[in-house]
Amino acid sequence: MPKVTVNGKQVEVAAGTRVITAAQSAGVEIPHFCYHPALTTPANCRMCLVQQKGQRRLVPACSTVVTDGMEIDSEAEEARVNRKGVMEFLLINHPLDCPTCDEAGECRLQDYTGAYRMNDSRYAERKVTKTITNLSENVQFWGNRCIVCTRCVRFCQEVTGTSELGVFQRGDHNEIGVFPGPGKALDNPLSMNVVDICPVGALLARDYLHKTRFWFLKTTDSTCATCAKGCSIHVDAYRGEIMRLRPRENPQVNGFWMCDTGRLNYPYTHRKDRLKKPLVRKNGALVETSWEEAIDAVYQGLEAVRARHGPQAIAGWSSAWATSEEALLLKIFVEGLGGAVAGFSALPDKKEIILPKFTIPADRNPNRRGIQAHIGSRKTTTKPKGVHVLGGIPDYTLTPQEKELFSSLEFLSVQEIFLSELAQKAHVVLPGATPFEKSGTYVNAQEIAQELKAAIQPPGDAREDRRILEELVRTFAPQAAATAP
Ligand code: SF4
Ligand code: SF4
Ligand code: FES
């Protein structure tokens, strides 16, 4: 374990560690642009050069591997002068249009411009101007802001293996573009990660374009609910509305990345047709009601079925999008009535996608493992008469087996986010929450339990499903409430 001293502080790091990482262990942030811990290191921006004792020239902290006894000074006069020089070159053609740039507030170039007081420019010539182009449906490129660090190019070569991007032209006319020329797009399942790794505002997500300013966002750390990988994510919201999703570093699950499908799977949360009030069936039609009346209607409906057909006629039905806590509460609820959870709904598998450094699993359900742990995977063939369904999968289509199972019910109550195929047939509909509006646990395909955290409130009178189930358990089986999670 080599010992290295950074700015007077000694740290012991693993053999092979780069100076930039060793400095982080010593609490020192070395300014950099082109370096990214998950990509190869071209050392092309020269921003990270530091002084190493015994060396005549500055060394790049991003590519220099530590040796025992090494002494580094990142704040040496020579290193500071170099950084100022690098900044001066970078700003020659940069428009510094921070007031209208989506990256403002989270931009390295902006931060260093302030830190090195780059207020004036000695450059009197005309700036080279470049174009704004869409690299794909989801990513926009602002040429003037690009500092040609090549992170985006390396990402497409090394992580997705698709190599769409390249650096074109020479000198100050060089520009990022789609290889081999116009007509092609940046088209891979992880394409929007280039927006996150671009250290400036040159690559922008079109779903977030000019939506709000970074400093207005409320960020919640949660888990993606779009497939069984369970990528760790940041949910950025503004005034109760989700503005964007970003990957959150998790070496065990997703590294630094998330897929575009998961990243763009949030607008359904704000759809106008979300259920906002409990509904009960009166004279054949579903009408809005209060929570008290709706819970009472579930009570009356299931009790009537129990009285007519016995407790075995009562069943619960989950979804593979429910949290583990919800599945357990559903089990407590129906077993308290003498029934059983008969199974769960799940989206059918899609094709697994294997990229050089990221795999997207076939299973599109975020908590199949967690649900199976609580209620098993068996789907019953005996037909129940009264069922309570925990739904929540957006735009779910019932399978033929599910249609058959629910075909001759005397009573059906559902927790749903939209008036789904099943909710339209229900006697009581209880408005629940999307994965962005509730907290709980999801167990991913690797059997790792991860936390889901509510980033925003459900709309109208809708409630977190866990709260609805707690209320049902309290109403039906007060003795079971004591064992609820
Ligand atoms: S677009 Fe961004 S990530 Fe790509 S080279 Fe330019 S500055 Fe770097
Ligand atoms: S791989 Fe799965 S969990 Fe990860 S971002 Fe994509 S959809 Fe979400
Ligand atoms: S970060 Fe080291 S040269 Fe760019």
Short mmCIF file of C-alpha atoms and ligand atoms in Angstrom, two decimals:
data_model
loop_
_atom_site.label_atom_id
_atom_site.label_comp_id
_atom_site.label_asym_id
_atom_site.label_seq_id
_atom_site.Cartn_x
_atom_site.Cartn_y
_atom_site.Cartn_z
CA MET A 1 0.00 0.00 0.00
CA PRO A 2 1.90 3.11 -1.18
CA LYS A 3 1.87 6.18 1.03
CA VAL A 4 1.46 9.47 -0.78
CA THR A 5 1.39 13.02 0.53
CA VAL A 6 -1.06 15.43 -1.12
CA ASN A 7 -0.88 19.09 -0.13
CA GLY A 8 0.85 18.10 3.13
CA LYS A 9 -1.58 15.32 4.06
CA GLN A 10 -0.37 11.73 3.95
CA VAL A 11 -2.72 8.97 2.81
CA GLU A 12 -2.25 5.27 2.16
CA VAL A 13 -3.91 4.02 -1.00
CA ALA A 14 -4.13 0.78 -2.98
CA ALA A 15 -1.32 0.09 -5.46
CA GLY A 16 -2.29 1.33 -8.92
CA THR A 17 -4.33 4.29 -7.62
CA ARG A 18 -4.12 7.47 -9.71
CA VAL A 19 -2.99 10.71 -8.10
CA ILE A 20 -6.43 12.28 -8.69
CA THR A 21 -8.11 9.51 -6.63
CA ALA A 22 -5.45 9.55 -3.92
CA ALA A 23 -6.02 13.29 -3.65
CA GLN A 24 -9.73 12.67 -3.11
CA SER A 25 -8.85 10.34 -0.22
CA ALA A 26 -6.83 13.21 1.24
CA GLY A 27 -9.84 15.52 0.85
CA VAL A 28 -8.30 17.40 -2.09
CA GLU A 29 -10.32 17.97 -5.26
CA ILE A 30 -8.05 18.37 -8.27
CA PRO A 31 -9.76 20.35 -11.06
CA HIS A 32 -10.30 18.22 -14.17
CA PHE A 33 -12.45 17.90 -17.29
CA CYS A 34 -11.52 14.87 -19.40
CA TYR A 35 -10.99 12.37 -16.60
CA HIS A 36 -13.92 10.14 -15.63
CA PRO A 37 -13.39 7.20 -13.27
CA ALA A 38 -15.34 4.78 -15.49
CA LEU A 39 -13.62 5.70 -18.76
CA THR A 40 -10.10 5.44 -20.17
CA THR A 41 -7.81 8.38 -19.50
CA PRO A 42 -6.52 10.35 -22.49
CA ALA A 43 -5.15 13.19 -20.32
CA ASN A 44 -6.07 15.66 -23.04
CA CYS A 45 -7.50 18.65 -21.18
CA ARG A 46 -4.35 19.34 -19.09
CA MET A 47 -6.44 20.89 -16.32
CA CYS A 48 -5.35 18.40 -13.67
CA LEU A 49 -1.60 19.01 -13.87
CA VAL A 50 0.02 19.09 -10.43
CA GLN A 51 3.50 19.47 -9.03
CA GLN A 52 5.29 16.28 -8.04
CA LYS A 53 8.34 16.69 -5.83
CA GLY A 54 11.50 15.75 -7.74
CA GLN A 55 9.95 16.22 -11.20
CA ARG A 56 10.91 19.17 -13.39
CA ARG A 57 7.54 19.28 -15.16
CA LEU A 58 3.99 19.20 -13.89
CA VAL A 59 2.36 15.76 -14.07
CA PRO A 60 -1.27 14.90 -15.00
CA ALA A 61 -3.01 13.75 -11.83
CA CYS A 62 -5.57 11.76 -13.82
CA SER A 63 -3.08 9.41 -15.47
CA THR A 64 -0.16 9.32 -13.03
CA VAL A 65 -0.12 6.28 -10.80
CA VAL A 66 1.04 6.85 -7.22
CA THR A 67 4.33 5.45 -5.96
CA ASP A 68 5.38 5.06 -2.36
CA GLY A 69 6.70 8.30 -0.85
CA MET A 70 5.30 10.48 -3.66
CA GLU A 71 4.70 14.12 -2.69
CA ILE A 72 2.09 16.08 -4.63
CA ASP A 73 1.24 19.75 -4.44
CA SER A 74 -1.88 20.70 -6.38
CA GLU A 75 -1.79 24.27 -5.18
CA ALA A 76 1.82 25.01 -6.16
CA GLU A 77 2.15 28.33 -7.98
CA GLU A 78 3.18 26.57 -11.20
CA ALA A 79 0.07 24.31 -11.08
CA ARG A 80 -2.24 27.26 -10.49
CA VAL A 81 -0.68 29.24 -13.35
CA ASN A 82 -1.11 26.22 -15.61
CA ARG A 83 -4.80 25.89 -14.71
CA LYS A 84 -5.38 29.55 -15.39
CA GLY A 85 -3.66 29.14 -18.75
CA VAL A 86 -5.81 26.12 -19.63
CA MET A 87 -8.92 28.07 -18.68
CA GLU A 88 -7.84 31.00 -20.80
CA PHE A 89 -7.47 28.74 -23.85
CA LEU A 90 -10.80 27.00 -23.20
CA LEU A 91 -12.61 30.31 -22.91
CA ILE A 92 -11.21 31.75 -26.15
CA ASN A 93 -14.14 30.42 -28.14
CA HIS A 94 -16.54 29.56 -25.37
CA PRO A 95 -19.61 31.84 -25.31
CA LEU A 96 -19.97 31.81 -21.47
CA ASP A 97 -23.73 31.89 -21.98
CA CYS A 98 -24.36 30.53 -18.48
CA PRO A 99 -27.54 32.59 -17.93
CA THR A 100 -29.33 30.60 -20.64
CA CYS A 101 -27.47 27.29 -20.31
CA ASP A 102 -29.16 24.26 -18.72
CA GLU A 103 -25.86 23.18 -17.18
CA ALA A 104 -25.47 26.39 -15.14
CA GLY A 105 -25.03 25.56 -11.48
CA GLU A 106 -23.57 22.12 -12.17
CA CYS A 107 -20.92 23.03 -14.74
CA ARG A 108 -17.22 22.55 -14.10
CA LEU A 109 -16.24 25.22 -16.61
CA GLN A 110 -18.49 27.74 -14.88
CA ASP A 111 -17.12 26.78 -11.46
CA TYR A 112 -13.50 27.07 -12.52
CA THR A 113 -14.16 30.31 -14.38
CA GLY A 114 -15.28 31.75 -11.05
CA ALA A 115 -12.53 30.05 -9.03
CA TYR A 116 -9.74 31.34 -11.29
CA ARG A 117 -11.35 34.75 -11.74
CA MET A 118 -11.38 34.55 -15.52
CA ASN A 119 -13.20 37.86 -15.76
CA ASP A 120 -11.31 39.36 -18.66
CA SER A 121 -10.12 37.95 -21.95
CA ARG A 122 -7.01 39.01 -23.84
CA TYR A 123 -8.53 37.59 -27.01
CA ALA A 124 -9.57 40.40 -29.34
CA GLU A 125 -10.29 38.30 -32.47
CA ARG A 126 -13.66 36.96 -33.55
CA LYS A 127 -14.72 33.80 -31.78
CA VAL A 128 -15.22 30.66 -33.85
CA THR A 129 -18.92 29.82 -33.78
CA LYS A 130 -20.43 26.38 -34.14
CA THR A 131 -23.92 25.01 -34.56
CA ILE A 132 -26.65 23.57 -32.34
CA THR A 133 -27.69 20.14 -33.62
CA ASN A 134 -29.80 17.26 -32.43
CA LEU A 135 -27.61 14.19 -32.12
CA SER A 136 -30.76 12.13 -31.57
CA GLU A 137 -34.36 12.45 -30.41
CA ASN A 138 -33.10 12.78 -26.85
CA VAL A 139 -29.77 14.59 -26.99
CA GLN A 140 -28.95 18.06 -28.30
CA PHE A 141 -25.41 19.32 -29.02
CA TRP A 142 -24.40 22.95 -28.49
CA GLY A 143 -21.14 23.19 -30.41
CA ASN A 144 -19.94 26.52 -28.99
CA ARG A 145 -19.89 25.15 -25.46
CA CYS A 146 -17.94 21.95 -26.19
CA ILE A 147 -14.40 21.83 -24.78
CA VAL A 148 -13.59 18.62 -26.72
CA CYS A 149 -12.78 16.60 -23.62
CA THR A 150 -13.93 13.47 -25.56
CA ARG A 151 -15.77 11.94 -22.61
CA CYS A 152 -18.88 11.42 -24.77
CA VAL A 153 -16.83 9.84 -27.56
CA ARG A 154 -15.12 7.45 -25.15
CA PHE A 155 -18.44 6.57 -23.50
CA CYS A 156 -19.86 5.37 -26.82
CA GLN A 157 -16.70 3.41 -27.57
CA GLU A 158 -16.13 1.83 -24.20
CA VAL A 159 -19.46 1.52 -22.35
CA THR A 160 -22.00 0.91 -25.12
CA GLY A 161 -19.56 -0.26 -27.80
CA THR A 162 -21.61 1.59 -30.42
CA SER A 163 -19.01 4.26 -31.34
CA GLU A 164 -21.48 6.72 -32.87
CA LEU A 165 -19.55 9.83 -31.87
CA GLY A 166 -16.26 11.21 -33.10
CA VAL A 167 -14.22 14.42 -33.20
CA PHE A 168 -14.36 16.06 -36.62
CA GLN A 169 -12.24 18.86 -38.16
CA ARG A 170 -8.98 20.21 -36.75
CA GLY A 171 -7.75 22.88 -34.37
CA ASP A 172 -10.32 25.35 -33.08
CA HIS A 173 -12.79 24.11 -35.71
CA ASN A 174 -12.95 20.64 -34.22
CA GLU A 175 -16.40 19.47 -33.26
CA ILE A 176 -18.19 16.46 -31.86
CA GLY A 177 -20.45 14.76 -34.38
CA VAL A 178 -22.10 11.51 -35.29
CA PHE A 179 -19.81 9.17 -37.17
CA PRO A 180 -19.58 8.77 -40.17
CA GLY A 181 -21.58 11.90 -40.97
CA PRO A 182 -25.02 13.44 -41.25
CA GLY A 183 -28.09 11.25 -41.30
CA LYS A 184 -27.04 8.96 -38.49
CA ALA A 185 -27.98 9.44 -34.86
CA LEU A 186 -26.60 8.86 -31.42
CA ASP A 187 -28.67 5.75 -31.02
CA ASN A 188 -27.93 3.33 -28.21
CA PRO A 189 -29.85 2.24 -25.10
CA LEU A 190 -27.66 4.35 -22.78
CA SER A 191 -27.27 7.40 -25.04
CA MET A 192 -28.45 10.00 -22.53
CA ASN A 193 -25.59 9.27 -20.13
CA VAL A 194 -23.42 11.47 -22.35
CA VAL A 195 -25.45 14.40 -21.02
CA ASP A 196 -24.49 13.55 -17.43
CA ILE A 197 -20.80 13.11 -18.16
CA CYS A 198 -20.40 16.18 -20.37
CA PRO A 199 -18.58 18.53 -17.98
CA VAL A 200 -20.13 21.58 -19.67
CA GLY A 201 -23.48 22.37 -21.23
CA ALA A 202 -22.59 21.07 -24.70
CA LEU A 203 -24.78 17.97 -24.47
CA LEU A 204 -28.30 18.54 -23.21
CA ALA A 205 -31.23 16.24 -22.55
CA ARG A 206 -34.15 17.23 -24.73
CA ASP A 207 -36.68 16.09 -22.10
CA TYR A 208 -35.20 18.64 -19.67
CA LEU A 209 -34.38 21.41 -22.17
CA HIS A 210 -34.96 24.85 -20.57
CA LYS A 211 -37.42 23.39 -18.03
CA THR A 212 -36.05 24.93 -14.87
CA ARG A 213 -32.85 26.02 -13.17
CA PHE A 214 -30.71 23.49 -11.34
CA TRP A 215 -30.84 25.34 -8.01
CA PHE A 216 -34.66 25.14 -7.87
CA LEU A 217 -34.63 21.34 -8.03
CA LYS A 218 -35.38 19.15 -5.03
CA THR A 219 -33.35 15.97 -5.39
CA THR A 220 -34.40 12.64 -3.88
CA ASP A 221 -32.20 9.54 -4.01
CA SER A 222 -34.28 6.58 -5.07
CA THR A 223 -34.35 3.46 -7.26
CA CYS A 224 -35.49 3.12 -10.88
CA ALA A 225 -38.77 1.22 -11.14
CA THR A 226 -38.68 0.34 -14.81
CA CYS A 227 -36.92 -3.02 -14.71
CA ALA A 228 -35.42 -5.65 -12.43
CA LYS A 229 -31.93 -4.12 -12.51
CA GLY A 230 -32.99 -1.44 -10.05
CA CYS A 231 -30.52 1.30 -10.98
CA SER A 232 -29.84 3.85 -8.29
CA ILE A 233 -31.17 7.23 -9.38
CA HIS A 234 -31.62 10.86 -8.43
CA VAL A 235 -35.16 12.14 -8.92
CA ASP A 236 -35.09 15.90 -9.56
CA ALA A 237 -38.43 17.61 -8.96
CA TYR A 238 -39.67 21.18 -9.01
CA ARG A 239 -42.89 22.19 -7.27
CA GLY A 240 -44.13 18.62 -7.04
CA GLU A 241 -43.35 17.79 -10.67
CA ILE A 242 -40.57 15.50 -11.83
CA MET A 243 -38.21 17.38 -14.11
CA ARG A 244 -35.63 14.69 -14.84
CA LEU A 245 -34.05 11.44 -13.65
CA ARG A 246 -30.31 10.96 -13.38
CA PRO A 247 -28.19 7.91 -12.51
CA ARG A 248 -26.70 7.72 -9.01
CA GLU A 249 -23.36 5.95 -8.57
CA ASN A 250 -23.76 2.40 -7.28
CA PRO A 251 -20.83 0.08 -8.03
CA GLN A 252 -22.82 -3.03 -7.13
CA VAL A 253 -25.71 -2.40 -9.52
CA ASN A 254 -25.41 0.25 -12.22
CA GLY A 255 -21.97 1.84 -11.86
CA PHE A 256 -22.45 5.43 -13.04
CA TRP A 257 -25.14 4.76 -15.65
CA MET A 258 -28.84 4.20 -16.31
CA CYS A 259 -30.67 3.31 -19.52
CA ASP A 260 -32.74 5.76 -21.57
CA THR A 261 -35.93 3.73 -21.11
CA GLY A 262 -35.73 4.05 -17.35
CA ARG A 263 -34.64 7.67 -17.51
CA LEU A 264 -37.60 8.69 -19.66
CA ASN A 265 -40.20 6.63 -17.82
CA TYR A 266 -41.61 9.33 -15.54
CA PRO A 267 -44.11 11.51 -17.52
CA TYR A 268 -46.92 9.01 -16.85
CA THR A 269 -46.80 10.17 -13.22
CA HIS A 270 -48.19 13.55 -14.31
CA ARG A 271 -50.77 12.32 -16.80
CA LYS A 272 -54.11 14.11 -16.58
CA ASP A 273 -56.02 10.83 -16.27
CA ARG A 274 -54.39 9.85 -12.97
CA LEU A 275 -56.93 8.72 -10.38
CA LYS A 276 -57.25 11.46 -7.80
CA LYS A 277 -60.34 10.43 -5.81
CA PRO A 278 -61.67 7.11 -4.50
CA LEU A 279 -64.48 5.70 -6.63
CA VAL A 280 -67.41 3.41 -5.72
CA ARG A 281 -69.90 1.76 -8.01
CA LYS A 282 -73.43 3.17 -7.61
CA ASN A 283 -76.25 2.22 -9.98
CA GLY A 284 -73.75 0.56 -12.26
CA ALA A 285 -71.38 3.55 -12.58
CA LEU A 286 -68.19 4.47 -10.74
CA VAL A 287 -68.65 7.74 -8.86
CA GLU A 288 -66.28 9.80 -6.71
CA THR A 289 -66.51 9.36 -2.97
CA SER A 290 -64.64 9.98 0.28
CA TRP A 291 -61.91 7.71 1.64
CA GLU A 292 -64.13 6.72 4.59
CA GLU A 293 -66.95 5.61 2.31
CA ALA A 294 -64.55 3.80 -0.04
CA ILE A 295 -62.84 1.86 2.74
CA ASP A 296 -66.25 1.01 4.18
CA ALA A 297 -67.41 -0.20 0.75
CA VAL A 298 -64.40 -2.57 0.56
CA TYR A 299 -65.31 -3.81 4.04
CA GLN A 300 -68.97 -4.37 3.15
CA GLY A 301 -68.17 -6.01 -0.19
CA LEU A 302 -65.59 -8.50 1.08
CA GLU A 303 -67.61 -9.29 4.24
CA ALA A 304 -70.65 -10.08 2.09
CA VAL A 305 -68.59 -12.48 -0.05
CA ARG A 306 -67.19 -14.10 3.07
CA ALA A 307 -70.65 -14.52 4.54
CA ARG A 308 -71.99 -16.10 1.33
CA HIS A 309 -69.08 -18.33 0.27
CA GLY A 310 -66.75 -18.63 3.25
CA PRO A 311 -63.26 -17.15 3.75
CA GLN A 312 -61.64 -19.27 1.00
CA ALA A 313 -63.55 -17.20 -1.58
CA ILE A 314 -61.48 -14.11 -0.64
CA ALA A 315 -58.20 -13.47 -2.46
CA GLY A 316 -55.57 -10.81 -2.81
CA TRP A 317 -53.71 -10.07 -6.04
CA SER A 318 -50.49 -8.06 -6.18
CA SER A 319 -48.36 -6.58 -8.94
CA ALA A 320 -44.64 -6.99 -9.44
CA TRP A 321 -44.39 -3.19 -9.22
CA ALA A 322 -45.62 -3.11 -5.62
CA THR A 323 -43.06 -2.66 -2.85
CA SER A 324 -42.18 -5.54 -0.52
CA GLU A 325 -43.91 -3.74 2.36
CA GLU A 326 -47.10 -3.42 0.33
CA ALA A 327 -47.03 -7.12 -0.60
CA LEU A 328 -46.61 -8.07 3.04
CA LEU A 329 -49.47 -5.81 4.10
CA LEU A 330 -51.68 -7.26 1.35
CA LYS A 331 -50.87 -10.73 2.68
CA ILE A 332 -51.67 -9.69 6.24
CA PHE A 333 -54.91 -8.12 5.03
CA VAL A 334 -56.31 -11.06 3.04
CA GLU A 335 -55.01 -13.72 5.40
CA GLY A 336 -56.71 -11.81 8.23
CA LEU A 337 -59.94 -12.41 6.32
CA GLY A 338 -59.18 -16.11 6.00
CA GLY A 339 -58.22 -15.82 2.30
CA ALA A 340 -54.87 -15.88 0.53
CA VAL A 341 -52.84 -13.86 -1.96
CA ALA A 342 -53.41 -15.78 -5.16
CA GLY A 343 -50.62 -14.34 -7.30
CA PHE A 344 -49.36 -11.21 -8.99
CA SER A 345 -49.36 -9.40 -12.33
CA ALA A 346 -46.09 -8.77 -14.12
CA LEU A 347 -45.10 -7.22 -17.43
CA PRO A 348 -43.86 -9.83 -19.93
CA ASP A 349 -40.11 -10.06 -20.48
CA LYS A 350 -38.40 -8.22 -23.29
CA LYS A 351 -35.06 -9.07 -24.88
CA GLU A 352 -32.05 -8.80 -22.59
CA ILE A 353 -29.57 -6.16 -23.82
CA ILE A 354 -25.89 -6.86 -23.20
CA LEU A 355 -23.50 -3.99 -23.81
CA PRO A 356 -19.75 -4.07 -23.09
CA LYS A 357 -20.17 -2.43 -19.67
CA PHE A 358 -23.90 -2.52 -18.91
CA THR A 359 -26.62 -5.15 -19.10
CA ILE A 360 -30.35 -4.41 -19.19
CA PRO A 361 -32.23 -7.46 -17.94
CA ALA A 362 -35.23 -9.03 -19.67
CA ASP A 363 -37.48 -8.64 -16.62
CA ARG A 364 -39.34 -5.30 -16.77
CA ASN A 365 -40.67 -5.55 -13.23
CA PRO A 366 -38.82 -3.80 -10.42
CA ASN A 367 -39.82 -6.08 -7.56
CA ARG A 368 -40.62 -9.58 -8.80
CA ARG A 369 -38.09 -10.99 -6.29
CA GLY A 370 -39.52 -9.07 -3.36
CA ILE A 371 -43.09 -10.08 -4.22
CA GLN A 372 -42.11 -13.72 -4.63
CA ALA A 373 -40.38 -13.64 -1.25
CA HIS A 374 -43.62 -12.60 0.44
CA ILE A 375 -46.35 -14.28 -1.52
CA GLY A 376 -44.66 -16.93 -3.67
CA SER A 377 -44.82 -17.20 -7.44
CA ARG A 378 -47.68 -19.68 -7.77
CA LYS A 379 -50.76 -18.41 -9.56
CA THR A 380 -53.94 -20.01 -8.33
CA THR A 381 -56.44 -21.75 -10.56
CA THR A 382 -59.31 -21.78 -8.06
CA LYS A 383 -61.66 -18.96 -8.79
CA PRO A 384 -62.17 -16.51 -5.93
CA LYS A 385 -65.43 -14.54 -5.50
CA GLY A 386 -64.09 -11.45 -3.77
CA VAL A 387 -60.68 -9.99 -4.67
CA HIS A 388 -58.60 -7.02 -3.56
CA VAL A 389 -56.01 -6.03 -6.16
CA LEU A 390 -52.84 -4.06 -5.60
CA GLY A 391 -52.17 -2.71 -9.10
CA GLY A 392 -49.96 0.19 -10.18
CA ILE A 393 -48.37 -1.00 -13.43
CA PRO A 394 -48.94 1.79 -15.97
CA ASP A 395 -51.00 0.69 -19.01
CA TYR A 396 -51.04 -2.94 -17.95
CA THR A 397 -52.97 -5.40 -20.15
CA LEU A 398 -54.49 -8.38 -18.35
CA THR A 399 -53.28 -11.80 -19.43
CA PRO A 400 -55.88 -14.36 -20.61
CA GLN A 401 -55.36 -16.27 -17.34
CA GLU A 402 -56.01 -13.13 -15.29
CA LYS A 403 -59.12 -12.33 -17.32
CA GLU A 404 -60.39 -15.82 -16.68
CA LEU A 405 -59.60 -15.63 -12.97
CA PHE A 406 -61.40 -12.32 -12.53
CA SER A 407 -64.32 -13.22 -14.82
CA SER A 408 -66.96 -14.25 -12.28
CA LEU A 409 -66.31 -12.06 -9.26
CA GLU A 410 -69.04 -10.88 -6.95
CA PHE A 411 -66.81 -8.17 -5.52
CA LEU A 412 -63.63 -6.47 -6.77
CA SER A 413 -61.69 -3.66 -5.14
CA VAL A 414 -58.47 -2.28 -6.67
CA GLN A 415 -55.68 0.11 -5.79
CA GLU A 416 -54.69 1.76 -9.05
CA ILE A 417 -53.07 4.83 -10.57
CA PHE A 418 -55.24 4.94 -13.72
CA LEU A 419 -58.70 3.64 -14.53
CA SER A 420 -57.17 0.42 -15.88
CA GLU A 421 -58.93 -2.45 -17.58
CA LEU A 422 -59.47 -4.06 -14.19
CA ALA A 423 -60.36 -0.84 -12.36
CA GLN A 424 -63.17 -0.24 -14.86
CA LYS A 425 -64.77 -3.49 -13.68
CA ALA A 426 -64.23 -2.83 -9.97
CA HIS A 427 -66.79 -2.05 -7.30
CA VAL A 428 -64.32 0.14 -5.42
CA VAL A 429 -61.26 1.93 -6.83
CA LEU A 430 -58.70 3.34 -4.40
CA PRO A 431 -56.27 5.87 -5.98
CA GLY A 432 -52.69 4.82 -5.25
CA ALA A 433 -49.21 6.13 -5.95
CA THR A 434 -46.49 5.70 -8.60
CA PRO A 435 -42.98 4.63 -7.55
CA PHE A 436 -42.00 8.32 -7.45
CA GLU A 437 -44.65 9.02 -4.85
CA LYS A 438 -44.04 6.26 -2.36
CA SER A 439 -41.37 4.78 -0.12
CA GLY A 440 -40.51 1.14 0.42
CA THR A 441 -38.21 -1.64 -0.72
CA TYR A 442 -37.59 -3.21 -4.11
CA VAL A 443 -35.49 -6.37 -4.47
CA ASN A 444 -33.65 -6.44 -7.79
CA ALA A 445 -32.62 -9.36 -10.01
CA GLN A 446 -29.37 -9.70 -8.05
CA GLU A 447 -31.44 -10.12 -4.86
CA ILE A 448 -30.25 -6.74 -3.56
CA ALA A 449 -32.87 -4.93 -1.47
CA GLN A 450 -32.91 -1.23 -2.34
CA GLU A 451 -34.79 1.75 -1.08
CA LEU A 452 -37.53 3.51 -2.98
CA LYS A 453 -38.10 7.03 -1.67
CA ALA A 454 -41.04 9.33 -2.30
CA ALA A 455 -39.84 12.34 -4.31
CA ILE A 456 -43.24 13.98 -4.77
CA GLN A 457 -46.79 13.70 -3.38
CA PRO A 458 -49.48 11.67 -5.16
CA PRO A 459 -52.03 13.90 -6.95
CA GLY A 460 -55.34 14.99 -5.41
CA ASP A 461 -56.58 12.61 -2.73
CA ALA A 462 -54.49 9.67 -3.96
CA ARG A 463 -52.43 8.00 -1.26
CA GLU A 464 -49.36 5.84 -0.88
CA ASP A 465 -50.54 2.24 -1.31
CA ARG A 466 -48.92 1.25 1.94
CA ARG A 467 -51.11 3.73 3.80
CA ILE A 468 -54.23 2.41 2.05
CA LEU A 469 -53.38 -1.15 3.04
CA GLU A 470 -52.63 -0.12 6.62
CA GLU A 471 -56.08 1.42 6.78
CA LEU A 472 -57.68 -1.73 5.34
CA VAL A 473 -55.80 -3.91 7.84
CA ARG A 474 -56.92 -1.65 10.69
CA THR A 475 -60.53 -1.75 9.49
CA PHE A 476 -60.75 -5.49 8.93
CA ALA A 477 -58.39 -7.03 11.40
CA PRO A 478 -57.34 -4.77 14.23
CA GLN A 479 -55.39 -7.64 15.75
CA ALA A 480 -53.34 -8.04 12.55
CA ALA A 481 -52.37 -4.36 12.55
CA ALA A 482 -50.03 -5.02 15.43
CA THR A 483 -47.90 -7.28 13.19
CA ALA A 484 -47.83 -4.93 10.22
CA PRO A 485 -44.33 -3.74 9.13
S1 SF4 B 1 -19.73 17.39 -25.94
FE1 SF4 B 1 -19.22 17.51 -23.75
S2 SF4 B 1 -18.46 15.46 -23.27
FE2 SF4 B 1 -18.42 15.64 -25.48
S3 SF4 B 1 -16.37 16.36 -25.96
FE3 SF4 B 1 -17.67 18.18 -25.80
S4 SF4 B 1 -17.43 18.85 -23.69
FE4 SF4 B 1 -16.71 16.74 -23.78
S1 SF4 B 2 -31.60 -0.69 -16.61
FE1 SF4 B 2 -33.62 -0.95 -15.67
S2 SF4 B 2 -33.41 -0.12 -13.61
FE2 SF4 B 2 -31.69 0.64 -14.82
S3 SF4 B 2 -32.39 2.62 -15.62
FE3 SF4 B 2 -32.89 1.07 -17.16
S4 SF4 B 2 -34.97 0.52 -16.70
FE4 SF4 B 2 -34.20 1.55 -14.88
S1 FES B 3 -8.29 15.50 -16.31
FE1 FES B 3 -6.19 15.12 -16.48
S2 FES B 3 -5.67 15.92 -18.37
FE2 FES B 3 -7.86 16.12 -18.29
#
